[in-house]
């Protein structure tokens, strides 16, 4: 599994230390183990998890600007946990409404010794942070327009939405809510995924 991770990372420009690789492999191990009882993801095989969950999350890292991020509808911590492992100098709130997913994230934090992750069990609409975030991350959470409606209170004045999507949601991009503007549609290359990925970056006007 370690060689497989190295081979995948070699197809990216990401710089990942040996301890970080170890933590990513531990995360896959825990996902695989807990998935049997908790049904955390439909991706069952560790090898598939490396591509579809770990690499698919890590490729967002170059677009993280700032120091405080929230991953809404994080499920079992995706993309938040891989990004937190790769960016120990940044803080990540991982939010989901389901208790069993937050319990899994707490276990990962404990076993990997992560100090930059805060799990929160809440519906995103009800969550009122003391401070806005530099980035609001989402993957497989909701339609773009629903996500923007439910999360409008989360970014700081300069903060941005970073939505990880498959095919670019062109139609939704033509009707963004007032006060928001499209900053970029960034195609992402996920090694060996064989599917389109895009990062939609939206900021305040
Ligand atoms: C399809 S899963 C995606 C999980 C993860 N982001 C991923 O990419 O694998 C969507 C997650 O959003 C959570 N969710 C749905 N509506 C929510 C809401 N209003 N507030 C918080 N979490 C929500 C669900 O509990 C679920 O874990």
mmCIF file with all atom_site columns, N, CA and C and ligand atoms in Angstrom, residues 53 71-76 78-79 95-98 101 122-125 139-141 150, ligand 1:
data_model
loop_
_atom_site.group_PDB
_atom_site.id
_atom_site.type_symbol
_atom_site.label_atom_id
_atom_site.label_alt_id
_atom_site.label_comp_id
_atom_site.label_asym_id
_atom_site.label_entity_id
_atom_site.label_seq_id
_atom_site.pdbx_PDB_ins_code
_atom_site.Cartn_x
_atom_site.Cartn_y
_atom_site.Cartn_z
_atom_site.occupancy
_atom_site.B_iso_or_equiv
_atom_site.pdbx_formal_charge
_atom_site.auth_seq_id
_atom_site.auth_comp_id
_atom_site.auth_asym_id
_atom_site.auth_atom_id
_atom_site.pdbx_PDB_model_num
ATOM   1  N N   . UNK A 1 53  ? -10.648 8.716  -2.537 1.00 0.00 ? 53  UNK A N   1
ATOM   2  C CA  . UNK A 1 53  ? -10.804 9.554  -1.339 1.00 0.00 ? 53  UNK A CA  1
ATOM   3  C C   . UNK A 1 53  ? -9.536  10.347 -1.012 1.00 0.00 ? 53  UNK A C   1
ATOM   4  N N   . UNK A 1 71  ? -14.988 22.126 6.502  1.00 0.00 ? 71  UNK A N   1
ATOM   5  C CA  . UNK A 1 71  ? -15.419 21.141 5.502  1.00 0.00 ? 71  UNK A CA  1
ATOM   6  C C   . UNK A 1 71  ? -16.856 20.776 5.870  1.00 0.00 ? 71  UNK A C   1
ATOM   7  N N   . UNK A 1 72  ? -17.814 21.234 5.052  1.00 0.00 ? 72  UNK A N   1
ATOM   8  C CA  . UNK A 1 72  ? -19.230 21.032 5.385  1.00 0.00 ? 72  UNK A CA  1
ATOM   9  C C   . UNK A 1 72  ? -19.750 19.731 4.762  1.00 0.00 ? 72  UNK A C   1
ATOM   10 N N   . UNK A 1 73  ? -20.527 18.971 5.548  1.00 0.00 ? 73  UNK A N   1
ATOM   11 C CA  . UNK A 1 73  ? -20.975 17.655 5.073  1.00 0.00 ? 73  UNK A CA  1
ATOM   12 C C   . UNK A 1 73  ? -19.767 16.767 4.844  1.00 0.00 ? 73  UNK A C   1
ATOM   13 N N   . UNK A 1 74  ? -18.881 16.765 5.830  1.00 0.00 ? 74  UNK A N   1
ATOM   14 C CA  . UNK A 1 74  ? -17.577 16.095 5.675  1.00 0.00 ? 74  UNK A CA  1
ATOM   15 C C   . UNK A 1 74  ? -17.676 14.574 5.632  1.00 0.00 ? 74  UNK A C   1
ATOM   16 N N   . UNK A 1 75  ? -18.832 14.012 6.097  1.00 0.00 ? 75  UNK A N   1
ATOM   17 C CA  . UNK A 1 75  ? -18.936 12.541 6.123  1.00 0.00 ? 75  UNK A CA  1
ATOM   18 C C   . UNK A 1 75  ? -17.819 11.989 7.000  1.00 0.00 ? 75  UNK A C   1
ATOM   19 N N   . UNK A 1 76  ? -17.050 11.025 6.473  1.00 0.00 ? 76  UNK A N   1
ATOM   20 C CA  . UNK A 1 76  ? -15.944 10.465 7.271  1.00 0.00 ? 76  UNK A CA  1
ATOM   21 C C   . UNK A 1 76  ? -14.672 11.321 7.196  1.00 0.00 ? 76  UNK A C   1
ATOM   22 N N   . UNK A 1 78  ? -13.877 13.871 4.593  1.00 0.00 ? 78  UNK A N   1
ATOM   23 C CA  . UNK A 1 78  ? -13.374 14.036 3.227  1.00 0.00 ? 78  UNK A CA  1
ATOM   24 C C   . UNK A 1 78  ? -13.992 15.272 2.577  1.00 0.00 ? 78  UNK A C   1
ATOM   25 N N   . UNK A 1 79  ? -13.176 16.183 2.117  1.00 0.00 ? 79  UNK A N   1
ATOM   26 C CA  . UNK A 1 79  ? -11.724 16.115 1.954  1.00 0.00 ? 79  UNK A CA  1
ATOM   27 C C   . UNK A 1 79  ? -10.918 16.576 3.166  1.00 0.00 ? 79  UNK A C   1
ATOM   28 N N   . UNK A 1 95  ? -17.432 19.326 9.776  1.00 0.00 ? 95  UNK A N   1
ATOM   29 C CA  . UNK A 1 95  ? -18.812 19.387 10.246 1.00 0.00 ? 95  UNK A CA  1
ATOM   30 C C   . UNK A 1 95  ? -19.705 18.397 9.511  1.00 0.00 ? 95  UNK A C   1
ATOM   31 N N   . UNK A 1 96  ? -20.496 17.658 10.293 1.00 0.00 ? 96  UNK A N   1
ATOM   32 C CA  . UNK A 1 96  ? -21.496 16.767 9.701  1.00 0.00 ? 96  UNK A CA  1
ATOM   33 C C   . UNK A 1 96  ? -22.641 16.618 10.694 1.00 0.00 ? 96  UNK A C   1
ATOM   34 N N   . UNK A 1 97  ? -23.825 16.360 10.165 1.00 0.00 ? 97  UNK A N   1
ATOM   35 C CA  . UNK A 1 97  ? -24.997 16.217 11.052 1.00 0.00 ? 97  UNK A CA  1
ATOM   36 C C   . UNK A 1 97  ? -25.073 14.828 11.675 1.00 0.00 ? 97  UNK A C   1
ATOM   37 N N   . UNK A 1 98  ? -24.341 13.857 11.125 1.00 0.00 ? 98  UNK A N   1
ATOM   38 C CA  . UNK A 1 98  ? -24.476 12.468 11.601 1.00 0.00 ? 98  UNK A CA  1
ATOM   39 C C   . UNK A 1 98  ? -23.430 12.107 12.661 1.00 0.00 ? 98  UNK A C   1
ATOM   40 N N   . UNK A 1 101 ? -20.462 9.560  11.954 1.00 0.00 ? 101 UNK A N   1
ATOM   41 C CA  . UNK A 1 101 ? -19.350 10.068 11.138 1.00 0.00 ? 101 UNK A CA  1
ATOM   42 C C   . UNK A 1 101 ? -18.421 10.930 11.987 1.00 0.00 ? 101 UNK A C   1
ATOM   43 N N   . UNK A 1 122 ? -23.405 18.953 13.724 1.00 0.00 ? 122 UNK A N   1
ATOM   44 C CA  . UNK A 1 122 ? -24.456 19.979 13.610 1.00 0.00 ? 122 UNK A CA  1
ATOM   45 C C   . UNK A 1 122 ? -24.976 19.959 12.188 1.00 0.00 ? 122 UNK A C   1
ATOM   46 N N   . UNK A 1 123 ? -26.199 20.426 12.017 1.00 0.00 ? 123 UNK A N   1
ATOM   47 C CA  . UNK A 1 123 ? -26.630 20.775 10.661 1.00 0.00 ? 123 UNK A CA  1
ATOM   48 C C   . UNK A 1 123 ? -25.927 22.081 10.309 1.00 0.00 ? 123 UNK A C   1
ATOM   49 N N   . UNK A 1 124 ? -25.478 22.227 9.093  1.00 0.00 ? 124 UNK A N   1
ATOM   50 C CA  . UNK A 1 124 ? -24.667 23.389 8.744  1.00 0.00 ? 124 UNK A CA  1
ATOM   51 C C   . UNK A 1 124 ? -25.471 24.682 8.892  1.00 0.00 ? 124 UNK A C   1
ATOM   52 N N   . UNK A 1 125 ? -26.764 24.609 8.635  1.00 0.00 ? 125 UNK A N   1
ATOM   53 C CA  . UNK A 1 125 ? -27.603 25.802 8.731  1.00 0.00 ? 125 UNK A CA  1
ATOM   54 C C   . UNK A 1 125 ? -27.656 26.333 10.163 1.00 0.00 ? 125 UNK A C   1
ATOM   55 N N   . UNK A 1 139 ? -17.486 18.554 -0.622 1.00 0.00 ? 139 UNK A N   1
ATOM   56 C CA  . UNK A 1 139 ? -17.345 17.506 -1.644 1.00 0.00 ? 139 UNK A CA  1
ATOM   57 C C   . UNK A 1 139 ? -18.536 16.582 -1.496 1.00 0.00 ? 139 UNK A C   1
ATOM   58 N N   . UNK A 1 140 ? -19.259 16.346 -2.602 1.00 0.00 ? 140 UNK A N   1
ATOM   59 C CA  . UNK A 1 140 ? -20.408 15.423 -2.604 1.00 0.00 ? 140 UNK A CA  1
ATOM   60 C C   . UNK A 1 140 ? -21.407 15.768 -1.509 1.00 0.00 ? 140 UNK A C   1
ATOM   61 N N   . UNK A 1 141 ? -21.643 17.063 -1.306 1.00 0.00 ? 141 UNK A N   1
ATOM   62 C CA  . UNK A 1 141 ? -22.479 17.516 -0.196 1.00 0.00 ? 141 UNK A CA  1
ATOM   63 C C   . UNK A 1 141 ? -23.889 17.868 -0.666 1.00 0.00 ? 141 UNK A C   1
ATOM   64 N N   . UNK A 1 150 ? -27.083 27.377 2.172  1.00 0.00 ? 150 UNK A N   1
ATOM   65 C CA  . UNK A 1 150 ? -26.978 26.882 3.553  1.00 0.00 ? 150 UNK A CA  1
ATOM   66 C C   . UNK A 1 150 ? -25.728 27.389 4.270  1.00 0.00 ? 150 UNK A C   1
HETATM 67 C C1  . LIG B 2 .   ? -22.582 12.108 0.359  1.00 0.00 ? 1   LIG B C1  1
HETATM 68 S S1  . LIG B 2 .   ? -21.912 12.478 1.914  1.00 0.00 ? 1   LIG B S1  1
HETATM 69 C C2  . LIG B 2 .   ? -20.358 13.166 1.431  1.00 0.00 ? 1   LIG B C2  1
HETATM 70 C C3  . LIG B 2 .   ? -19.331 12.999 2.497  1.00 0.00 ? 1   LIG B C3  1
HETATM 71 C C4  . LIG B 2 .   ? -17.930 13.510 2.153  1.00 0.00 ? 1   LIG B C4  1
HETATM 72 N N1  . LIG B 2 .   ? -17.894 14.943 1.967  1.00 0.00 ? 1   LIG B N1  1
HETATM 73 C C5  . LIG B 2 .   ? -17.349 12.807 0.958  1.00 0.00 ? 1   LIG B C5  1
HETATM 74 O O1  . LIG B 2 .   ? -16.980 13.484 -0.003 1.00 0.00 ? 1   LIG B O1  1
HETATM 75 O O2  . LIG B 2 .   ? -17.245 11.574 0.961  1.00 0.00 ? 1   LIG B O2  1
HETATM 76 C C6  . LIG B 2 .   ? -22.822 13.928 2.420  1.00 0.00 ? 1   LIG B C6  1
HETATM 77 C C7  . LIG B 2 .   ? -22.694 14.216 3.905  1.00 0.00 ? 1   LIG B C7  1
HETATM 78 O O3  . LIG B 2 .   ? -23.362 15.446 4.181  1.00 0.00 ? 1   LIG B O3  1
HETATM 79 C C8  . LIG B 2 .   ? -24.001 15.330 5.435  1.00 0.00 ? 1   LIG B C8  1
HETATM 80 N N2  . LIG B 2 .   ? -25.088 16.333 5.452  1.00 0.00 ? 1   LIG B N2  1
HETATM 81 C C9  . LIG B 2 .   ? -26.166 16.385 4.635  1.00 0.00 ? 1   LIG B C9  1
HETATM 82 N N3  . LIG B 2 .   ? -26.912 17.479 4.916  1.00 0.00 ? 1   LIG B N3  1
HETATM 83 C C10 . LIG B 2 .   ? -26.272 18.125 5.922  1.00 0.00 ? 1   LIG B C10 1
HETATM 84 C C11 . LIG B 2 .   ? -26.527 19.337 6.637  1.00 0.00 ? 1   LIG B C11 1
HETATM 85 N N4  . LIG B 2 .   ? -27.599 20.078 6.368  1.00 0.00 ? 1   LIG B N4  1
HETATM 86 N N5  . LIG B 2 .   ? -25.657 19.714 7.591  1.00 0.00 ? 1   LIG B N5  1
HETATM 87 C C12 . LIG B 2 .   ? -24.560 18.957 7.868  1.00 0.00 ? 1   LIG B C12 1
HETATM 88 N N6  . LIG B 2 .   ? -24.265 17.817 7.220  1.00 0.00 ? 1   LIG B N6  1
HETATM 89 C C13 . LIG B 2 .   ? -25.109 17.395 6.261  1.00 0.00 ? 1   LIG B C13 1
HETATM 90 C C14 . LIG B 2 .   ? -24.468 13.886 5.507  1.00 0.00 ? 1   LIG B C14 1
HETATM 91 O O4  . LIG B 2 .   ? -24.640 13.439 6.836  1.00 0.00 ? 1   LIG B O4  1
HETATM 92 C C15 . LIG B 2 .   ? -23.317 13.156 4.796  1.00 0.00 ? 1   LIG B C15 1
HETATM 93 O O5  . LIG B 2 .   ? -22.345 12.702 5.708  1.00 0.00 ? 1   LIG B O5  1
#
